[in-house]
mmCIF file of C-alpha atoms and ligand atoms in Angstrom:
data_model
loop_
_atom_site.group_PDB
_atom_site.id
_atom_site.type_symbol
_atom_site.label_atom_id
_atom_site.label_comp_id
_atom_site.label_asym_id
_atom_site.label_seq_id
_atom_site.Cartn_x
_atom_site.Cartn_y
_atom_site.Cartn_z
ATOM 1 C CA MET A 1 112.222 106.923 85.113
ATOM 2 C CA LYS A 2 113.765 104.932 87.901
ATOM 3 C CA TYR A 3 110.693 103.941 89.869
ATOM 4 C CA LYS A 4 107.517 102.495 88.402
ATOM 5 C CA ARG A 5 105.789 101.289 91.556
ATOM 6 C CA VAL A 6 106.400 102.618 95.058
ATOM 7 C CA LEU A 7 105.027 102.145 98.548
ATOM 8 C CA VAL A 8 104.866 105.334 100.594
ATOM 9 C CA LYS A 9 104.765 104.957 104.368
ATOM 10 C CA PHE A 10 104.145 107.822 106.753
ATOM 11 C CA SER A 11 103.215 107.930 110.401
ATOM 12 C CA GLY A 12 99.808 108.788 111.748
ATOM 13 C CA GLU A 13 101.425 111.669 113.589
ATOM 14 C CA ALA A 14 102.279 113.249 110.249
ATOM 15 C CA LEU A 15 98.540 113.738 109.719
ATOM 16 C CA SER A 16 98.001 115.533 112.985
ATOM 17 C CA GLY A 17 99.924 118.695 112.123
ATOM 18 C CA ASP A 18 101.025 120.742 115.119
ATOM 19 C CA SER A 19 98.389 119.373 117.475
ATOM 20 C CA GLY A 20 99.947 115.880 117.651
ATOM 21 C CA PHE A 21 96.490 114.279 117.780
ATOM 22 C CA GLY A 22 93.764 113.544 115.274
ATOM 23 C CA ILE A 23 93.668 114.654 111.661
ATOM 24 C CA ASP A 24 94.475 118.129 110.396
ATOM 25 C CA VAL A 25 92.590 118.411 107.103
ATOM 26 C CA ASN A 26 95.076 120.910 105.705
ATOM 27 C CA VAL A 27 97.943 118.476 106.251
ATOM 28 C CA LEU A 28 95.785 115.672 104.854
ATOM 29 C CA GLN A 29 95.165 117.625 101.671
ATOM 30 C CA TYR A 30 98.818 118.670 101.411
ATOM 31 C CA ILE A 31 99.926 115.025 101.511
ATOM 32 C CA ALA A 32 97.221 114.031 99.011
ATOM 33 C CA ASN A 33 98.527 116.690 96.624
ATOM 34 C CA GLU A 34 102.089 115.378 96.983
ATOM 35 C CA ILE A 35 100.829 111.854 96.181
ATOM 36 C CA LYS A 36 98.958 113.274 93.191
ATOM 37 C CA THR A 37 102.227 114.566 91.712
ATOM 38 C CA LEU A 38 103.464 110.970 91.700
ATOM 39 C CA ARG A 39 100.352 109.740 89.915
ATOM 40 C CA ASP A 40 100.610 112.652 87.458
ATOM 41 C CA ASN A 41 104.011 111.201 86.566
ATOM 42 C CA ASP A 42 102.622 107.692 86.105
ATOM 43 C CA ILE A 43 104.219 106.275 89.223
ATOM 44 C CA GLU A 44 102.033 103.555 90.756
ATOM 45 C CA VAL A 45 101.481 104.251 94.436
ATOM 46 C CA GLY A 46 100.600 102.121 97.435
ATOM 47 C CA ILE A 47 100.304 103.844 100.812
ATOM 48 C CA VAL A 48 100.536 102.714 104.413
ATOM 49 C CA ILE A 49 99.634 105.204 107.138
ATOM 50 C CA GLY A 50 100.356 104.627 110.821
ATOM 51 C CA GLY A 51 97.871 105.177 113.607
ATOM 52 C CA GLY A 52 99.955 106.967 116.217
ATOM 53 C CA ASN A 53 97.903 110.167 115.926
ATOM 54 C CA ILE A 54 95.005 108.225 117.465
ATOM 55 C CA ILE A 55 96.313 105.295 119.502
ATOM 56 C CA ARG A 56 99.288 102.949 119.817
ATOM 57 C CA GLY A 57 98.998 99.545 121.452
ATOM 58 C CA VAL A 58 102.016 100.015 123.699
ATOM 59 C CA SER A 59 100.767 103.312 125.114
ATOM 60 C CA ALA A 60 97.177 102.083 125.493
ATOM 61 C CA ALA A 61 98.444 99.131 127.550
ATOM 62 C CA GLN A 62 100.532 101.277 129.875
ATOM 63 C CA GLY A 63 97.877 101.742 132.562
ATOM 64 C CA GLY A 64 97.521 97.950 132.931
ATOM 65 C CA ILE A 65 93.796 97.943 132.129
ATOM 66 C CA ILE A 66 93.899 97.458 128.365
ATOM 67 C CA ARG A 67 95.820 94.360 127.334
ATOM 68 C CA ARG A 68 98.541 94.900 124.726
ATOM 69 C CA THR A 69 96.776 92.698 122.182
ATOM 70 C CA SER A 70 93.552 94.713 122.454
ATOM 71 C CA GLY A 71 95.551 97.925 122.341
ATOM 72 C CA ASP A 72 97.248 96.757 119.155
ATOM 73 C CA TYR A 73 93.905 95.934 117.524
ATOM 74 C CA MET A 74 92.736 99.413 118.520
ATOM 75 C CA GLY A 75 95.874 100.778 116.860
ATOM 76 C CA MET A 76 95.100 98.826 113.699
ATOM 77 C CA LEU A 77 91.579 100.279 113.649
ATOM 78 C CA ALA A 78 93.145 103.736 113.996
ATOM 79 C CA THR A 79 95.108 103.143 110.806
ATOM 80 C CA VAL A 80 91.837 102.400 109.007
ATOM 81 C CA ILE A 81 90.412 105.743 110.179
ATOM 82 C CA ASN A 82 93.480 107.467 108.723
ATOM 83 C CA ALA A 83 93.219 105.436 105.509
ATOM 84 C CA VAL A 84 89.581 106.429 104.996
ATOM 85 C CA ALA A 85 90.466 110.088 105.598
ATOM 86 C CA MET A 86 93.311 109.920 103.075
ATOM 87 C CA GLN A 87 91.012 108.211 100.572
ATOM 88 C CA GLU A 88 88.664 111.206 100.810
ATOM 89 C CA ALA A 89 91.488 113.703 100.317
ATOM 90 C CA LEU A 90 92.912 111.832 97.327
ATOM 91 C CA GLU A 91 89.489 111.597 95.715
ATOM 92 C CA HIS A 92 89.053 115.314 96.370
ATOM 93 C CA SER A 93 92.241 115.776 94.315
ATOM 94 C CA GLY A 94 90.776 113.693 91.498
ATOM 95 C CA ILE A 95 92.743 110.527 92.163
ATOM 96 C CA ASP A 96 91.172 107.062 91.959
ATOM 97 C CA VAL A 97 91.807 105.242 95.192
ATOM 98 C CA ARG A 98 90.872 102.127 97.106
ATOM 99 C CA VAL A 99 91.378 101.228 100.751
ATOM 100 C CA GLN A 100 92.182 97.591 101.506
ATOM 101 C CA SER A 101 92.176 96.455 105.110
ATOM 102 C CA ALA A 102 94.015 93.528 106.685
ATOM 103 C CA LEU A 103 91.022 93.185 109.027
ATOM 104 C CA GLU A 104 87.659 92.671 107.407
ATOM 105 C CA ILE A 105 85.498 95.801 107.690
ATOM 106 C CA LYS A 106 83.386 95.243 104.643
ATOM 107 C CA GLU A 107 81.006 98.165 105.101
ATOM 108 C CA ILE A 108 83.891 100.615 104.867
ATOM 109 C CA CYS A 109 86.567 99.176 102.626
ATOM 110 C CA GLU A 110 87.796 96.189 100.685
ATOM 111 C CA SER A 111 89.644 93.404 102.429
ATOM 112 C CA TYR A 112 93.287 92.991 101.515
ATOM 113 C CA ILE A 113 93.632 90.694 98.507
ATOM 114 C CA TYR A 114 97.038 91.006 97.005
ATOM 115 C CA ARG A 115 96.119 90.147 93.402
ATOM 116 C CA ARG A 116 93.297 92.654 93.565
ATOM 117 C CA ALA A 117 95.624 95.294 94.993
ATOM 118 C CA ILE A 118 98.002 94.775 92.082
ATOM 119 C CA ARG A 119 95.133 95.085 89.594
ATOM 120 C CA HIS A 120 94.112 98.403 91.172
ATOM 121 C CA LEU A 121 97.684 99.661 90.863
ATOM 122 C CA GLU A 122 97.861 98.582 87.218
ATOM 123 C CA LYS A 123 94.677 100.525 86.559
ATOM 124 C CA GLY A 124 96.273 103.637 88.019
ATOM 125 C CA ARG A 125 94.462 103.587 91.334
ATOM 126 C CA VAL A 126 96.250 104.436 94.536
ATOM 127 C CA VAL A 127 95.831 101.646 97.083
ATOM 128 C CA ILE A 128 95.903 102.475 100.792
ATOM 129 C CA PHE A 129 96.639 99.460 102.950
ATOM 130 C CA GLY A 130 94.881 99.738 106.313
ATOM 131 C CA ALA A 131 94.968 97.758 109.569
ATOM 132 C CA GLY A 132 98.693 97.072 109.403
ATOM 133 C CA THR A 133 99.577 93.417 109.014
ATOM 134 C CA GLY A 134 96.341 92.421 110.756
ATOM 135 C CA ASN A 135 98.408 91.042 113.647
ATOM 136 C CA PRO A 136 99.227 92.511 117.049
ATOM 137 C CA PHE A 137 102.853 93.050 118.095
ATOM 138 C CA PHE A 138 103.771 94.485 114.712
ATOM 139 C CA THR A 139 104.106 98.068 113.533
ATOM 140 C CA THR A 140 102.937 99.799 110.422
ATOM 141 C CA ASP A 141 106.600 100.040 109.317
ATOM 142 C CA SER A 142 106.615 96.248 109.139
ATOM 143 C CA ALA A 143 103.201 96.259 107.452
ATOM 144 C CA ALA A 144 104.456 98.751 104.870
ATOM 145 C CA THR A 145 107.547 96.676 104.119
ATOM 146 C CA LEU A 146 105.456 93.523 103.856
ATOM 147 C CA ARG A 147 102.988 95.127 101.449
ATOM 148 C CA ALA A 148 105.826 96.686 99.441
ATOM 149 C CA VAL A 149 107.377 93.262 98.951
ATOM 150 C CA GLU A 150 104.019 91.659 98.140
ATOM 151 C CA ILE A 151 103.077 94.192 95.475
ATOM 152 C CA GLY A 152 106.578 94.148 93.998
ATOM 153 C CA ALA A 153 107.321 97.815 94.746
ATOM 154 C CA ASP A 154 110.685 99.086 93.500
ATOM 155 C CA VAL A 155 111.248 100.990 96.718
ATOM 156 C CA ILE A 156 109.631 101.757 100.051
ATOM 157 C CA ILE A 157 109.578 105.445 100.891
ATOM 158 C CA LYS A 158 109.612 106.308 104.543
ATOM 159 C CA ALA A 159 108.222 109.832 104.344
ATOM 160 C CA THR A 160 109.091 111.852 107.442
ATOM 161 C CA LYS A 161 109.570 115.376 108.750
ATOM 162 C CA VAL A 162 113.365 115.112 108.513
ATOM 163 C CA ASP A 163 115.627 114.935 105.472
ATOM 164 C CA GLY A 164 116.953 111.430 106.054
ATOM 165 C CA VAL A 165 118.910 109.227 108.436
ATOM 166 C CA TYR A 166 121.358 110.957 110.810
ATOM 167 C CA ASP A 167 124.256 109.477 112.754
ATOM 168 C CA LYS A 168 122.668 110.904 115.929
ATOM 169 C CA ASP A 169 119.463 112.701 116.865
ATOM 170 C CA PRO A 170 119.544 116.010 114.932
ATOM 171 C CA HIS A 171 117.156 117.578 117.459
ATOM 172 C CA LYS A 172 119.605 116.927 120.286
ATOM 173 C CA PHE A 173 123.021 117.208 118.642
ATOM 174 C CA ALA A 174 124.027 120.203 116.543
ATOM 175 C CA ASP A 175 126.842 118.199 114.912
ATOM 176 C CA ALA A 176 124.543 115.352 113.754
ATOM 177 C CA LYS A 177 125.471 114.324 110.216
ATOM 178 C CA MET A 178 123.028 113.078 107.618
ATOM 179 C CA LEU A 179 123.957 109.860 105.858
ATOM 180 C CA ASP A 180 123.256 109.681 102.121
ATOM 181 C CA SER A 181 123.418 105.949 102.042
ATOM 182 C CA LEU A 182 123.841 103.072 104.464
ATOM 183 C CA SER A 183 123.582 99.309 104.356
ATOM 184 C CA TYR A 184 120.804 97.266 105.951
ATOM 185 C CA ASP A 185 123.382 95.856 108.371
ATOM 186 C CA GLU A 186 124.493 99.345 109.420
ATOM 187 C CA ALA A 187 120.854 100.366 109.902
ATOM 188 C CA LEU A 188 120.238 97.277 112.057
ATOM 189 C CA ARG A 189 123.481 97.655 114.027
ATOM 190 C CA ASP A 190 122.813 101.307 114.834
ATOM 191 C CA HIS A 191 119.060 100.843 115.435
ATOM 192 C CA ILE A 192 118.277 103.858 113.281
ATOM 193 C CA LYS A 193 115.075 105.384 114.520
ATOM 194 C CA VAL A 194 113.381 105.858 111.165
ATOM 195 C CA MET A 195 112.239 102.224 110.904
ATOM 196 C CA ASP A 196 112.054 99.339 113.323
ATOM 197 C CA ASP A 197 114.372 96.350 113.066
ATOM 198 C CA THR A 198 111.675 93.905 111.920
ATOM 199 C CA ALA A 199 110.898 96.131 108.949
ATOM 200 C CA ILE A 200 114.560 96.629 108.043
ATOM 201 C CA ALA A 201 115.257 92.885 108.290
ATOM 202 C CA LEU A 202 112.326 92.124 105.991
ATOM 203 C CA ALA A 203 113.529 94.733 103.504
ATOM 204 C CA LYS A 204 117.028 93.256 103.650
ATOM 205 C CA ASP A 205 115.809 89.698 103.016
ATOM 206 C CA ASN A 206 113.943 90.913 99.951
ATOM 207 C CA LYS A 207 116.520 93.452 98.729
ATOM 208 C CA LEU A 208 113.924 96.226 98.947
ATOM 209 C CA PRO A 209 115.603 99.662 99.097
ATOM 210 C CA ILE A 210 114.318 102.030 101.796
ATOM 211 C CA LEU A 211 114.328 105.692 100.860
ATOM 212 C CA VAL A 212 113.994 108.061 103.819
ATOM 213 C CA CYS A 213 112.996 111.590 102.935
ATOM 214 C CA ASN A 214 111.168 114.733 103.989
ATOM 215 C CA MET A 215 107.582 114.774 102.767
ATOM 216 C CA PHE A 216 106.979 118.294 104.011
ATOM 217 C CA LYS A 217 109.199 119.935 101.411
ATOM 218 C CA LYS A 218 106.820 120.572 98.566
ATOM 219 C CA GLY A 219 107.721 118.627 95.422
ATOM 220 C CA ASN A 220 110.424 116.611 97.182
ATOM 221 C CA LEU A 221 108.795 113.218 96.608
ATOM 222 C CA VAL A 222 108.355 113.631 92.878
ATOM 223 C CA ASN A 223 111.791 115.244 92.456
ATOM 224 C CA LEU A 224 113.436 112.309 94.163
ATOM 225 C CA LEU A 225 111.475 109.619 92.401
ATOM 226 C CA LYS A 226 111.261 111.078 88.937
ATOM 227 C CA TYR A 227 114.391 113.195 88.589
ATOM 228 C CA ASN A 228 116.647 111.637 91.204
ATOM 229 C CA GLU A 229 117.084 115.110 92.659
ATOM 230 C CA GLY A 230 116.793 116.225 96.242
ATOM 231 C CA VAL A 231 117.899 115.174 99.664
ATOM 232 C CA CYS A 232 117.279 111.700 101.089
ATOM 233 C CA SER A 233 118.984 108.707 102.643
ATOM 234 C CA ILE A 234 118.909 105.290 101.065
ATOM 235 C CA VAL A 235 119.186 102.065 103.013
ATOM 236 C CA HIS A 236 120.163 99.310 100.624
HETATM 237 N N1 UDP B 301 99.589 97.738 114.867
HETATM 238 C C1 UDP B 301 99.591 96.368 115.067
HETATM 239 N N2 UDP B 301 99.938 95.543 114.017
HETATM 240 C C2 UDP B 301 100.326 96.020 112.808
HETATM 241 C C3 UDP B 301 100.360 97.417 112.611
HETATM 242 C C4 UDP B 301 99.986 98.250 113.661
HETATM 243 O O1 UDP B 301 99.259 95.898 116.141
HETATM 244 O O2 UDP B 301 100.633 95.221 111.900
HETATM 245 C C5 UDP B 301 99.103 98.631 115.938
HETATM 246 C C6 UDP B 301 100.154 98.910 117.016
HETATM 247 O O3 UDP B 301 99.500 99.013 118.257
HETATM 248 C C7 UDP B 301 100.685 100.263 116.598
HETATM 249 C C8 UDP B 301 99.431 100.936 116.084
HETATM 250 O O4 UDP B 301 98.750 99.888 115.408
HETATM 251 O O5 UDP B 301 101.260 100.970 117.671
HETATM 252 C C9 UDP B 301 99.642 102.109 115.169
HETATM 253 O O6 UDP B 301 100.666 101.848 114.261
HETATM 254 P P1 UDP B 301 102.120 102.550 114.386
HETATM 255 O O7 UDP B 301 102.522 102.703 115.835
HETATM 256 O O8 UDP B 301 103.046 101.803 113.512
HETATM 257 O O9 UDP B 301 101.786 103.981 113.769
HETATM 258 P P2 UDP B 301 102.750 105.234 113.494
HETATM 259 O O10 UDP B 301 103.763 105.312 114.597
HETATM 260 O O11 UDP B 301 103.418 104.980 112.183
HETATM 261 O O12 UDP B 301 101.806 106.385 113.438
#
């Protein structure tokens, strides 16, 4: 098997299903089942979930009443809500799981302690990293890359609704071509939309491959990670 330990990142919006807001429990359970297939194949899994289905700092600050910093902390709290929901769904699927938060919320979850996170992973528990990096002005893409590097993940998986990275927006251009593989420098130069530049730069500095794939094709994650089969783009 190619990958022993992975970090899966998906956006908060992925959890909201068609409504675009909140948490759709059917989608939540679908994703939990996809994660379970990884655990069933002995792949150690860390997860970072965004918070965009609830609130994003930039949007919250748009009216000029909420300051960006407060908005960002609200966004980080949103990621903890999503993490707790995913914890429930994974446990419902019979998976051992812990949530670790970058902000201390001790009644609800553990605080992020990297050595403890690694121990959980070694014991076969899924670890969901909540509250992003714990700092405003960052995104959960950057948080996911940071945690992936810290836990020594072999790859970060950016799980999306599309098959990979395209040379232009596939929703707007019929002739958009998917790229199987691209370098970090190409990803930075072209500002590919799947991950922000801070995250890509951090991955580049640490030689962490980024695998972009569609999480909504059943079995795709495990096929890619275990059998090297399926459609994805790799930034490396
Ligand atoms: N956020 C932050 N610092 C972090 C991670 C997240 O301030 O390290 C805030 C930021 O406001 C962001 C929000 O949390 O907009 C939700 O995260 P993100 O937008 O990355 O979620 P996604 O788009 O993946 O759902």
